[in-house]
Amino acid sequence: MPEENFTNTLYTNDNLFVLNGLNSDLVDLIYLDPPFNTKRLFSAPIGSKAAGSSFKDMWNWQDVNEAYLDTLAENYPALTDFIASTSVVHSKAMAAYLTYMVQRIVEMHRVLKDTGSLYLHCDPTASHYLKVLLDEVFGKNNFRNEIVWCYKEREISKKYFNRKHDIIFFYVKSEKYLFNPTRLLEPYSKGTIKKFNYTDDDGRSFQIRGKGGEYTGKQGLDIKLEQTSPDLVYRDYLDKSGGILPRDWWEIPFLNRAAKERTGYPTQKPLALLQRIIKASSNEGDIVMDPFCGCATACVAAQQLGRKWIGIDVEENAVDILIERLSDDAGMFKDFVATKLIPKRTDLTLEPPSQSVKERLYKEQNGCCNGCGNEYLMKDMEIDHIIPKAKGGGDYYENYQLLCGNCNRIKGKNTMEFLRIKIQTRKNLLKEKIIFGE
Ligand SMILES: C[S@@+](CC[C@H](N)C(=O)[O-])C[C@H]1O[C@@H](n2cnc3c(N)ncnc32)[C@H](O)[C@@H]1O
């Protein structure tokens, strides 16, 4: 399926299912602003464009999709241990939140191109834990920045320093990543420009520095320069990029009540913040994805900057605001799709269950059922979807296993976790009967 069939689309569904249905190596930039585990219910004010929208930020095990737990435990055993430890160190809610997040981060990593970047927006409620997940999934060497977004808002606390910053983790998929910081240059201050009051033959500004401070000799003096020696004076050039390169802390005003772009959607982020990220880490025509898009600030910014976009939000009201917001924007968004359907990957070799698939699986499983572990003849085994189709699992080889008839019936349309618990309960019952008798 060509990428156009996935892009400029707002999906209203759980992002885990949508991500699962997107091709690998599809997206150039991912920005995500997930719920932060603040234990609050966010609602939009009555009368705002977003009235009626709300999303919960409270977590428990019901939020975790158990169908995806097996692959997680298999591919990231250290992370599974780490998350389990957070239930002791912090809380069960934190462990559930992190499991929910890591399932999605693994999928985001898969759909990102090798040249791509991911920006995860969070706050200190869970940032330290989230960074560990990202280090493991992306690789610690692919961490680039912890960006601090500082803002001024009404100060309310006298018990601690007022918390007026968010954290944005910036990771890349590989060394080949695209990054254009020079698009975010800030102009030099008047004071700086005044100090760099010499110009060389190429028109570059410099000041003269060296032992004893600034050199106040004649303008244009050509001095042999040895930056390493403190005894010599040297030319200190203004960076040739022509402005101040961006730092890892950004002062961008919080959206106040009167802001024109404000929709009222709870936790809406400023367009200026998204524009910075998109300019730095994508080019025109690239695909920007926001899997927790809310009122679609990232999609709007992407469209304004000539990028394609994919937005996902589980909240139905988000779509209405997006549609209103996009049509408000001077007809910029004529061609976009809003759908509840889950996309289907086209980069996997679809392989309907067949005799040859069964033979391959039988060999790989050494003739044993993947549930109870007992040996069976091939004719007594059945092909099963590891991730049930109802939970987004597809007809491809990696999603097949062989179960004995009994295990297959117990599992039904449930997850492997369900089957394991059932098998364990039966084993315990049997043990009790053997030890204590009926
Ligand atoms: C912090 S808000 C995002 C705000 C957004 N950045 C903006 O500027 O409007 C988080 C969003 O994630 C959505 N969300 C939560 N869980 C989700 C899931 N499993 N799949 C898709 N969206 C989800 C919520 O409905 C909410 O709109």
Short mmCIF file of C-alpha atoms and ligand atoms in Angstrom, two decimals:
data_model
loop_
_atom_site.label_atom_id
_atom_site.label_comp_id
_atom_site.label_asym_id
_atom_site.label_seq_id
_atom_site.Cartn_x
_atom_site.Cartn_y
_atom_site.Cartn_z
CA MET A 1 0.00 0.00 0.00
CA PRO A 2 1.51 3.38 -0.90
CA GLU A 3 2.27 5.67 2.05
CA GLU A 4 -0.41 8.15 0.85
CA ASN A 5 -2.98 5.62 1.98
CA PHE A 6 -1.81 6.00 5.54
CA THR A 7 -1.07 9.73 5.62
CA ASN A 8 -3.08 12.88 6.24
CA THR A 9 -5.31 10.60 8.23
CA LEU A 10 -6.76 10.94 11.68
CA TYR A 11 -7.42 7.56 13.22
CA THR A 12 -9.93 7.38 16.06
CA ASN A 13 -8.92 4.24 17.84
CA ASP A 14 -6.47 2.86 20.35
CA ASN A 15 -3.06 3.79 19.00
CA LEU A 16 -1.67 0.32 19.78
CA PHE A 17 -3.98 -1.24 17.20
CA VAL A 18 -3.37 1.52 14.67
CA LEU A 19 0.41 1.37 15.10
CA ASN A 20 0.25 -2.38 14.77
CA GLY A 21 -1.43 -1.95 11.38
CA LEU A 22 1.13 0.53 9.98
CA ASN A 23 4.08 -0.54 7.85
CA SER A 24 7.61 -0.54 9.26
CA ASP A 25 10.00 2.29 8.27
CA LEU A 26 7.13 4.58 7.29
CA VAL A 27 7.41 7.71 9.43
CA ASP A 28 10.09 10.43 9.63
CA LEU A 29 9.19 12.02 12.94
CA ILE A 30 7.07 11.00 15.91
CA TYR A 31 5.95 13.43 18.59
CA LEU A 32 3.92 11.99 21.42
CA ASP A 33 2.30 13.72 24.32
CA PRO A 34 0.72 10.84 26.19
CA PRO A 35 -1.14 11.06 29.48
CA PHE A 36 1.51 11.55 32.19
CA ASN A 37 0.08 9.25 34.88
CA THR A 38 -1.05 12.25 36.92
CA LYS A 39 -4.04 10.34 38.39
CA ARG A 40 -6.44 13.02 37.12
CA LEU A 41 -9.39 13.12 34.79
CA PHE A 42 -8.91 15.92 32.24
CA SER A 43 -12.03 17.63 30.89
CA ALA A 44 -12.50 20.57 28.56
CA PRO A 45 -14.34 23.63 29.92
CA ILE A 46 -18.02 24.01 29.00
CA GLY A 47 -18.45 26.49 26.16
CA SER A 48 -15.03 25.86 24.59
CA LYS A 49 -14.60 24.31 21.13
CA ALA A 50 -13.54 21.15 22.89
CA ALA A 51 -16.42 20.98 25.38
CA GLY A 52 -17.33 17.38 26.07
CA SER A 53 -13.81 16.06 25.54
CA SER A 54 -12.08 14.33 28.36
CA PHE A 55 -9.48 11.67 28.93
CA LYS A 56 -8.41 9.82 31.98
CA ASP A 57 -4.89 9.74 33.33
CA MET A 58 -5.24 7.01 35.95
CA TRP A 59 -3.84 3.59 35.38
CA ASN A 60 -4.35 0.00 36.35
CA TRP A 61 -3.76 -3.41 34.82
CA GLN A 62 -6.97 -3.15 32.71
CA ASP A 63 -5.12 -0.60 30.55
CA VAL A 64 -2.50 -3.13 29.54
CA ASN A 65 -3.11 -5.15 26.40
CA GLU A 66 -2.16 -8.64 27.48
CA ALA A 67 -2.04 -9.90 23.91
CA TYR A 68 1.24 -8.05 23.46
CA LEU A 69 2.87 -9.12 26.71
CA ASP A 70 4.51 -12.27 25.39
CA THR A 71 6.48 -10.55 22.64
CA LEU A 72 7.50 -7.90 25.14
CA ALA A 73 8.81 -10.41 27.67
CA GLU A 74 10.60 -12.31 24.90
CA ASN A 75 12.25 -9.31 23.21
CA TYR A 76 12.87 -7.07 26.23
CA PRO A 77 13.40 -9.32 29.27
CA ALA A 78 15.42 -6.66 31.15
CA LEU A 79 12.64 -4.12 30.66
CA THR A 80 10.05 -6.55 31.91
CA ASP A 81 12.10 -6.96 35.12
CA PHE A 82 12.54 -3.20 35.39
CA ILE A 83 8.82 -2.53 35.04
CA ALA A 84 8.01 -5.23 37.58
CA SER A 85 10.40 -3.53 40.04
CA THR A 86 8.59 -0.19 39.66
CA SER A 87 5.49 -1.75 41.17
CA VAL A 88 7.53 -2.13 44.36
CA VAL A 89 9.62 1.03 44.16
CA HIS A 90 6.73 3.28 43.10
CA SER A 91 3.27 1.75 42.68
CA LYS A 92 1.26 -0.81 40.76
CA ALA A 93 -0.28 2.07 38.81
CA MET A 94 3.19 3.14 37.63
CA ALA A 95 4.00 -0.42 36.52
CA ALA A 96 0.71 -0.61 34.59
CA TYR A 97 1.35 2.81 33.02
CA LEU A 98 4.88 1.86 31.95
CA THR A 99 3.72 -1.47 30.47
CA TYR A 100 1.03 0.41 28.56
CA MET A 101 3.62 2.90 27.31
CA VAL A 102 6.35 0.42 26.37
CA GLN A 103 3.97 -1.66 24.26
CA ARG A 104 3.38 1.44 22.19
CA ILE A 105 6.97 2.71 22.17
CA VAL A 106 8.14 -0.62 20.69
CA GLU A 107 5.67 -0.20 17.84
CA MET A 108 6.66 3.45 17.32
CA HIS A 109 10.28 2.40 17.02
CA ARG A 110 9.28 -0.12 14.34
CA VAL A 111 7.31 2.35 12.19
CA LEU A 112 10.05 5.00 12.36
CA LYS A 113 12.49 5.26 9.44
CA ASP A 114 16.23 4.82 10.11
CA THR A 115 16.66 8.56 9.58
CA GLY A 116 13.79 9.33 11.96
CA SER A 117 13.47 10.84 15.43
CA LEU A 118 11.06 10.54 18.30
CA TYR A 119 10.16 13.28 20.79
CA LEU A 120 8.35 12.08 23.91
CA HIS A 121 6.68 14.84 25.90
CA CYS A 122 6.18 14.14 29.60
CA ASP A 123 6.75 15.67 33.00
CA PRO A 124 8.63 14.64 36.15
CA THR A 125 5.72 12.46 37.28
CA ALA A 126 7.08 9.63 35.16
CA SER A 127 9.96 11.08 33.11
CA HIS A 128 12.71 9.18 34.93
CA TYR A 129 10.97 5.88 34.38
CA LEU A 130 10.04 6.63 30.77
CA LYS A 131 13.67 7.42 29.95
CA VAL A 132 14.68 3.90 30.96
CA LEU A 133 12.10 2.47 28.55
CA LEU A 134 13.39 4.66 25.74
CA ASP A 135 17.03 3.82 26.49
CA GLU A 136 16.23 0.14 26.14
CA VAL A 137 14.01 0.30 23.05
CA PHE A 138 15.99 2.95 21.11
CA GLY A 139 19.43 2.20 22.58
CA LYS A 140 21.06 4.53 25.09
CA ASN A 141 23.43 5.85 22.42
CA ASN A 142 20.49 7.11 20.43
CA PHE A 143 19.45 9.49 23.19
CA ARG A 144 20.06 13.07 22.03
CA ASN A 145 18.45 15.49 24.47
CA GLU A 146 16.29 16.04 27.46
CA ILE A 147 14.60 19.25 26.33
CA VAL A 148 13.12 21.39 29.05
CA TRP A 149 10.10 23.41 27.99
CA CYS A 150 9.79 26.27 30.51
CA TYR A 151 6.75 28.46 30.76
CA LYS A 152 5.25 31.05 33.04
CA GLU A 153 1.81 30.40 34.41
CA ARG A 154 0.02 31.47 37.59
CA GLU A 155 2.17 30.45 40.58
CA ILE A 156 0.13 28.54 43.12
CA SER A 157 2.40 26.73 45.52
CA LYS A 158 4.11 27.92 48.65
CA LYS A 159 5.05 24.39 49.65
CA TYR A 160 7.59 23.76 46.90
CA PHE A 161 9.10 25.59 43.93
CA ASN A 162 6.36 26.11 41.37
CA ARG A 163 6.55 23.41 38.72
CA LYS A 164 6.69 25.27 35.47
CA HIS A 165 8.44 22.99 33.03
CA ASP A 166 7.79 19.86 30.99
CA ILE A 167 10.35 17.38 29.70
CA ILE A 168 10.71 16.30 26.08
CA PHE A 169 13.02 13.34 25.38
CA PHE A 170 14.61 13.39 21.96
CA TYR A 171 15.79 10.02 20.57
CA VAL A 172 16.90 9.02 17.09
CA LYS A 173 16.59 5.64 15.42
CA SER A 174 20.16 5.53 14.09
CA GLU A 175 23.24 7.63 13.36
CA LYS A 176 21.72 8.50 9.97
CA TYR A 177 19.15 10.78 11.62
CA LEU A 178 18.06 14.05 10.09
CA PHE A 179 18.62 17.18 12.18
CA ASN A 180 18.43 20.84 11.13
CA PRO A 181 19.13 23.04 14.16
CA THR A 182 20.13 25.95 11.95
CA ARG A 183 16.46 26.38 11.06
CA LEU A 184 15.92 27.47 14.66
CA LEU A 185 18.60 30.11 14.93
CA GLU A 186 17.85 32.93 17.30
CA PRO A 187 19.18 36.36 16.38
CA TYR A 188 22.26 37.60 18.28
CA SER A 189 21.55 40.26 20.86
CA LYS A 190 22.52 43.86 20.12
CA GLY A 191 25.24 43.59 22.78
CA THR A 192 26.83 40.57 21.07
CA ILE A 193 26.74 42.17 17.65
CA LYS A 194 28.42 45.27 19.10
CA LYS A 195 31.27 43.17 20.54
CA PHE A 196 31.98 41.41 17.24
CA ASN A 197 32.85 44.67 15.53
CA TYR A 198 35.46 43.46 13.04
CA THR A 199 34.74 42.00 9.62
CA ASP A 200 37.11 39.85 7.53
CA ASP A 201 37.43 39.78 3.74
CA ASP A 202 34.61 37.23 3.49
CA GLY A 203 32.29 39.49 5.45
CA ARG A 204 32.39 37.37 8.65
CA SER A 205 32.23 39.21 11.97
CA PHE A 206 34.77 38.59 14.69
CA GLN A 207 36.15 40.06 17.89
CA ILE A 208 39.78 39.96 18.94
CA ARG A 209 40.57 38.15 22.14
CA GLY A 210 43.62 36.90 23.97
CA LYS A 211 45.66 37.28 27.11
CA GLY A 212 44.67 40.32 29.05
CA GLY A 213 41.19 40.40 27.61
CA GLU A 214 39.90 41.96 24.48
CA TYR A 215 42.37 43.43 22.02
CA THR A 216 41.59 46.98 21.17
CA GLY A 217 43.93 47.32 18.20
CA LYS A 218 43.11 48.67 14.80
CA GLN A 219 40.08 47.27 13.01
CA GLY A 220 40.93 44.64 10.36
CA LEU A 221 44.35 43.88 11.87
CA ASP A 222 45.56 40.57 10.51
CA ILE A 223 47.01 38.60 13.36
CA LYS A 224 48.35 35.05 13.12
CA LEU A 225 46.02 33.10 15.30
CA GLU A 226 46.80 30.28 17.70
CA GLN A 227 43.73 29.60 19.74
CA THR A 228 45.54 27.20 22.04
CA SER A 229 48.13 29.68 23.29
CA PRO A 230 46.93 32.11 25.93
CA ASP A 231 49.84 34.43 25.08
CA LEU A 232 48.56 35.25 21.65
CA VAL A 233 45.60 37.26 20.61
CA TYR A 234 43.20 35.59 18.21
CA ARG A 235 40.08 36.19 16.19
CA ASP A 236 36.93 34.92 17.82
CA TYR A 237 34.38 34.51 15.02
CA LEU A 238 30.68 34.70 15.40
CA ASP A 239 29.27 31.30 14.49
CA LYS A 240 29.00 31.30 10.71
CA SER A 241 25.45 30.00 10.90
CA GLY A 242 24.47 33.61 11.62
CA GLY A 243 22.56 33.25 14.89
CA ILE A 244 22.47 31.42 18.19
CA LEU A 245 22.13 27.66 17.82
CA PRO A 246 19.25 26.26 19.87
CA ARG A 247 19.83 25.12 23.42
CA ASP A 248 18.10 22.25 25.20
CA TRP A 249 15.77 24.54 27.16
CA TRP A 250 13.00 26.40 25.41
CA GLU A 251 11.00 29.32 26.70
CA ILE A 252 7.67 29.21 24.92
CA PRO A 253 4.58 30.75 26.51
CA PHE A 254 1.91 28.42 27.81
CA LEU A 255 -1.41 28.80 25.97
CA ASN A 256 -3.35 31.31 28.01
CA ARG A 257 -7.13 31.59 28.08
CA ALA A 258 -7.15 34.33 25.48
CA ALA A 259 -4.79 32.62 23.01
CA LYS A 260 -6.28 32.56 19.51
CA GLU A 261 -5.23 28.99 18.84
CA ARG A 262 -6.80 27.69 22.05
CA THR A 263 -9.53 25.09 21.48
CA GLY A 264 -10.15 24.34 25.14
CA TYR A 265 -8.97 20.75 24.65
CA PRO A 266 -7.40 19.69 27.94
CA THR A 267 -3.56 19.75 27.81
CA GLN A 268 -3.44 21.36 24.35
CA LYS A 269 0.15 22.31 23.47
CA PRO A 270 1.25 25.51 21.68
CA LEU A 271 1.79 25.37 17.92
CA ALA A 272 5.14 27.16 18.42
CA LEU A 273 6.47 24.17 20.36
CA LEU A 274 5.50 21.69 17.67
CA GLN A 275 6.78 23.92 14.89
CA ARG A 276 10.25 23.92 16.49
CA ILE A 277 10.36 20.14 16.70
CA ILE A 278 9.03 19.61 13.19
CA LYS A 279 11.42 22.15 11.63
CA ALA A 280 14.44 20.64 13.39
CA SER A 281 13.72 16.98 12.64
CA SER A 282 11.90 16.77 9.32
CA ASN A 283 11.88 18.20 5.80
CA GLU A 284 9.00 19.28 3.63
CA GLY A 285 7.07 16.27 2.34
CA ASP A 286 8.16 14.08 5.29
CA ILE A 287 5.65 12.20 7.44
CA VAL A 288 5.03 13.43 11.00
CA MET A 289 3.03 11.22 13.35
CA ASP A 290 1.37 12.01 16.67
CA PRO A 291 -0.13 8.85 18.20
CA PHE A 292 -1.73 10.75 21.13
CA CYS A 293 -2.77 13.74 19.08
CA GLY A 294 -5.56 15.27 21.20
CA CYS A 295 -6.79 18.31 19.30
CA ALA A 296 -4.12 17.60 16.69
CA THR A 297 -1.68 20.41 17.37
CA ALA A 298 1.12 18.37 15.77
CA CYS A 299 -0.98 17.63 12.67
CA VAL A 300 -1.88 21.30 12.26
CA ALA A 301 1.77 22.37 12.64
CA ALA A 302 2.88 19.64 10.20
CA GLN A 303 0.36 20.75 7.60
CA GLN A 304 1.35 24.41 8.01
CA LEU A 305 4.98 23.45 7.38
CA GLY A 306 4.28 21.33 4.29
CA ARG A 307 4.69 17.90 5.94
CA LYS A 308 2.34 14.93 5.71
CA TRP A 309 0.87 13.68 8.94
CA ILE A 310 -0.78 10.82 10.80
CA GLY A 311 -2.80 11.61 13.93
CA ILE A 312 -4.26 9.05 16.32
CA ASP A 313 -6.53 9.59 19.30
CA VAL A 314 -8.85 7.23 21.05
CA GLU A 315 -11.17 10.03 22.15
CA GLU A 316 -14.03 10.54 19.70
CA ASN A 317 -14.49 14.22 20.47
CA ALA A 318 -10.92 14.85 19.40
CA VAL A 319 -11.99 14.21 15.80
CA ASP A 320 -14.71 16.85 15.92
CA ILE A 321 -12.31 19.47 17.20
CA LEU A 322 -9.72 18.50 14.64
CA ILE A 323 -12.21 18.78 11.82
CA GLU A 324 -13.34 22.18 13.09
CA ARG A 325 -9.77 23.28 13.67
CA LEU A 326 -8.60 22.16 10.27
CA SER A 327 -11.46 23.70 8.39
CA ASP A 328 -10.93 26.94 10.34
CA ASP A 329 -7.42 27.04 9.03
CA ALA A 330 -8.22 28.84 5.79
CA GLY A 331 -9.22 25.70 3.94
CA MET A 332 -5.70 24.33 4.25
CA PHE A 333 -7.01 20.89 5.03
CA LYS A 334 -9.30 19.88 2.23
CA ASP A 335 -7.89 16.44 1.77
CA PHE A 336 -7.72 14.48 4.91
CA VAL A 337 -9.33 11.32 6.11
CA ALA A 338 -10.91 10.71 9.51
CA THR A 339 -11.55 7.05 10.20
CA LYS A 340 -12.19 4.56 12.98
CA LEU A 341 -10.82 1.71 10.88
CA ILE A 342 -7.54 0.07 11.77
CA PRO A 343 -5.03 0.18 8.89
CA LYS A 344 -3.61 -3.07 7.54
CA ARG A 345 0.10 -3.60 7.08
CA THR A 346 1.11 -4.30 3.51
CA ASP A 347 4.80 -4.91 4.14
CA LEU A 348 4.33 -8.36 5.66
CA THR A 349 3.98 -11.39 3.51
CA LEU A 350 0.44 -12.39 4.19
CA GLU A 351 0.37 -16.12 4.59
CA PRO A 352 -2.99 -17.69 5.26
CA PRO A 353 -2.77 -20.76 7.52
CA SER A 354 -1.83 -23.75 5.33
CA GLN A 355 -0.33 -27.24 5.50
CA SER A 356 3.19 -25.93 4.75
CA VAL A 357 2.88 -23.29 7.50
CA LYS A 358 1.81 -26.07 9.85
CA GLU A 359 4.81 -28.21 8.91
CA ARG A 360 7.24 -25.32 9.52
CA LEU A 361 5.68 -24.55 12.87
CA TYR A 362 5.67 -28.22 13.87
CA LYS A 363 9.40 -28.42 13.22
CA GLU A 364 10.11 -25.17 15.07
CA GLN A 365 8.10 -26.23 18.12
CA ASN A 366 9.75 -29.69 18.10
CA GLY A 367 6.33 -31.31 17.92
CA CYS A 368 5.17 -29.73 21.22
CA CYS A 369 2.06 -27.68 21.92
CA ASN A 370 2.93 -24.03 22.61
CA GLY A 371 0.45 -23.97 25.51
CA CYS A 372 0.79 -27.07 27.67
CA GLY A 373 4.18 -28.09 26.22
CA ASN A 374 3.14 -31.74 25.62
CA GLU A 375 4.18 -33.66 22.51
CA TYR A 376 1.54 -34.39 19.86
CA LEU A 377 1.29 -35.79 16.35
CA MET A 378 1.03 -33.06 13.76
CA LYS A 379 -2.52 -34.09 12.83
CA ASP A 380 -3.61 -33.42 16.44
CA MET A 381 -2.32 -29.82 16.45
CA GLU A 382 -4.11 -26.68 15.25
CA ILE A 383 -2.78 -23.37 13.93
CA ASP A 384 -3.63 -20.48 16.26
CA HIS A 385 -3.11 -16.69 16.09
CA ILE A 386 -0.81 -15.64 18.97
CA ILE A 387 -2.29 -12.14 18.99
CA PRO A 388 -5.97 -12.79 18.30
CA LYS A 389 -7.34 -11.19 15.16
CA ALA A 390 -9.86 -9.32 17.31
CA LYS A 391 -6.93 -7.57 19.02
CA GLY A 392 -5.15 -6.55 15.83
CA GLY A 393 -3.17 -9.75 15.15
CA GLY A 394 -2.78 -10.60 11.46
CA ASP A 395 -2.37 -13.52 9.09
CA TYR A 396 1.39 -13.60 8.96
CA TYR A 397 3.82 -16.29 9.92
CA GLU A 398 5.22 -14.49 12.97
CA ASN A 399 1.73 -14.47 14.48
CA TYR A 400 1.12 -18.22 14.21
CA GLN A 401 1.68 -21.06 16.65
CA LEU A 402 0.54 -24.65 17.04
CA LEU A 403 -1.68 -25.60 19.96
CA CYS A 404 -3.17 -28.94 20.86
CA GLY A 405 -6.95 -29.10 20.46
CA ASN A 406 -7.51 -28.75 24.20
CA CYS A 407 -5.33 -25.64 24.63
CA ASN A 408 -6.80 -24.06 21.51
CA ARG A 409 -10.31 -24.44 22.90
CA ILE A 410 -9.32 -22.99 26.28
CA LYS A 411 -7.57 -20.03 24.65
CA GLY A 412 -10.39 -19.29 22.18
CA LYS A 413 -10.13 -15.61 21.16
CA ASN A 414 -8.12 -14.76 24.27
CA THR A 415 -4.46 -14.05 24.80
CA MET A 416 -1.63 -16.41 25.64
CA GLU A 417 -1.55 -14.87 29.11
CA PHE A 418 -5.13 -16.09 29.60
CA LEU A 419 -4.18 -19.59 28.46
CA ARG A 420 -1.16 -19.70 30.80
CA ILE A 421 -3.24 -18.67 33.80
CA LYS A 422 -5.83 -21.36 32.97
CA ILE A 423 -3.15 -24.03 32.57
CA GLN A 424 -1.47 -22.99 35.82
CA THR A 425 -4.79 -23.06 37.70
CA ARG A 426 -5.48 -26.57 36.38
CA LYS A 427 -2.00 -27.73 37.40
CA ASN A 428 -2.54 -26.35 40.90
CA LEU A 429 -5.93 -28.08 41.18
CA LEU A 430 -4.38 -31.35 40.05
CA LYS A 431 -1.57 -30.96 42.56
CA GLU A 432 -4.06 -30.36 45.35
CA LYS A 433 -6.03 -33.45 44.37
CA ILE A 434 -2.87 -35.60 44.29
CA ILE A 435 -1.53 -34.29 47.61
CA PHE A 436 -4.78 -34.07 49.59
CA GLY A 437 -7.05 -36.48 47.70
CA GLU A 438 -10.70 -35.73 46.99
C1 LIG B 1 -1.95 14.95 26.74
S1 LIG B 1 -3.22 14.72 25.57
C2 LIG B 1 -2.51 15.24 24.04
C3 LIG B 1 -2.72 16.71 23.79
C4 LIG B 1 -2.17 17.14 22.44
N1 LIG B 1 -0.75 17.18 22.40
C5 LIG B 1 -2.72 18.49 22.03
O1 LIG B 1 -1.94 19.43 21.80
O2 LIG B 1 -3.94 18.61 21.97
C6 LIG B 1 -3.18 12.96 25.46
C7 LIG B 1 -4.18 12.38 24.48
O3 LIG B 1 -3.93 10.99 24.38
C8 LIG B 1 -5.17 10.35 24.08
N2 LIG B 1 -5.02 8.93 24.38
C9 LIG B 1 -4.89 8.31 25.58
N3 LIG B 1 -4.73 6.98 25.42
C10 LIG B 1 -4.75 6.74 24.07
C11 LIG B 1 -4.64 5.57 23.28
N4 LIG B 1 -4.47 4.36 23.82
N5 LIG B 1 -4.70 5.69 21.93
C12 LIG B 1 -4.86 6.90 21.36
N6 LIG B 1 -4.99 8.06 22.07
C13 LIG B 1 -4.93 7.98 23.40
C14 LIG B 1 -6.19 11.09 24.97
O4 LIG B 1 -7.50 10.95 24.48
C15 LIG B 1 -5.65 12.53 24.87
O5 LIG B 1 -6.32 13.22 23.85
#
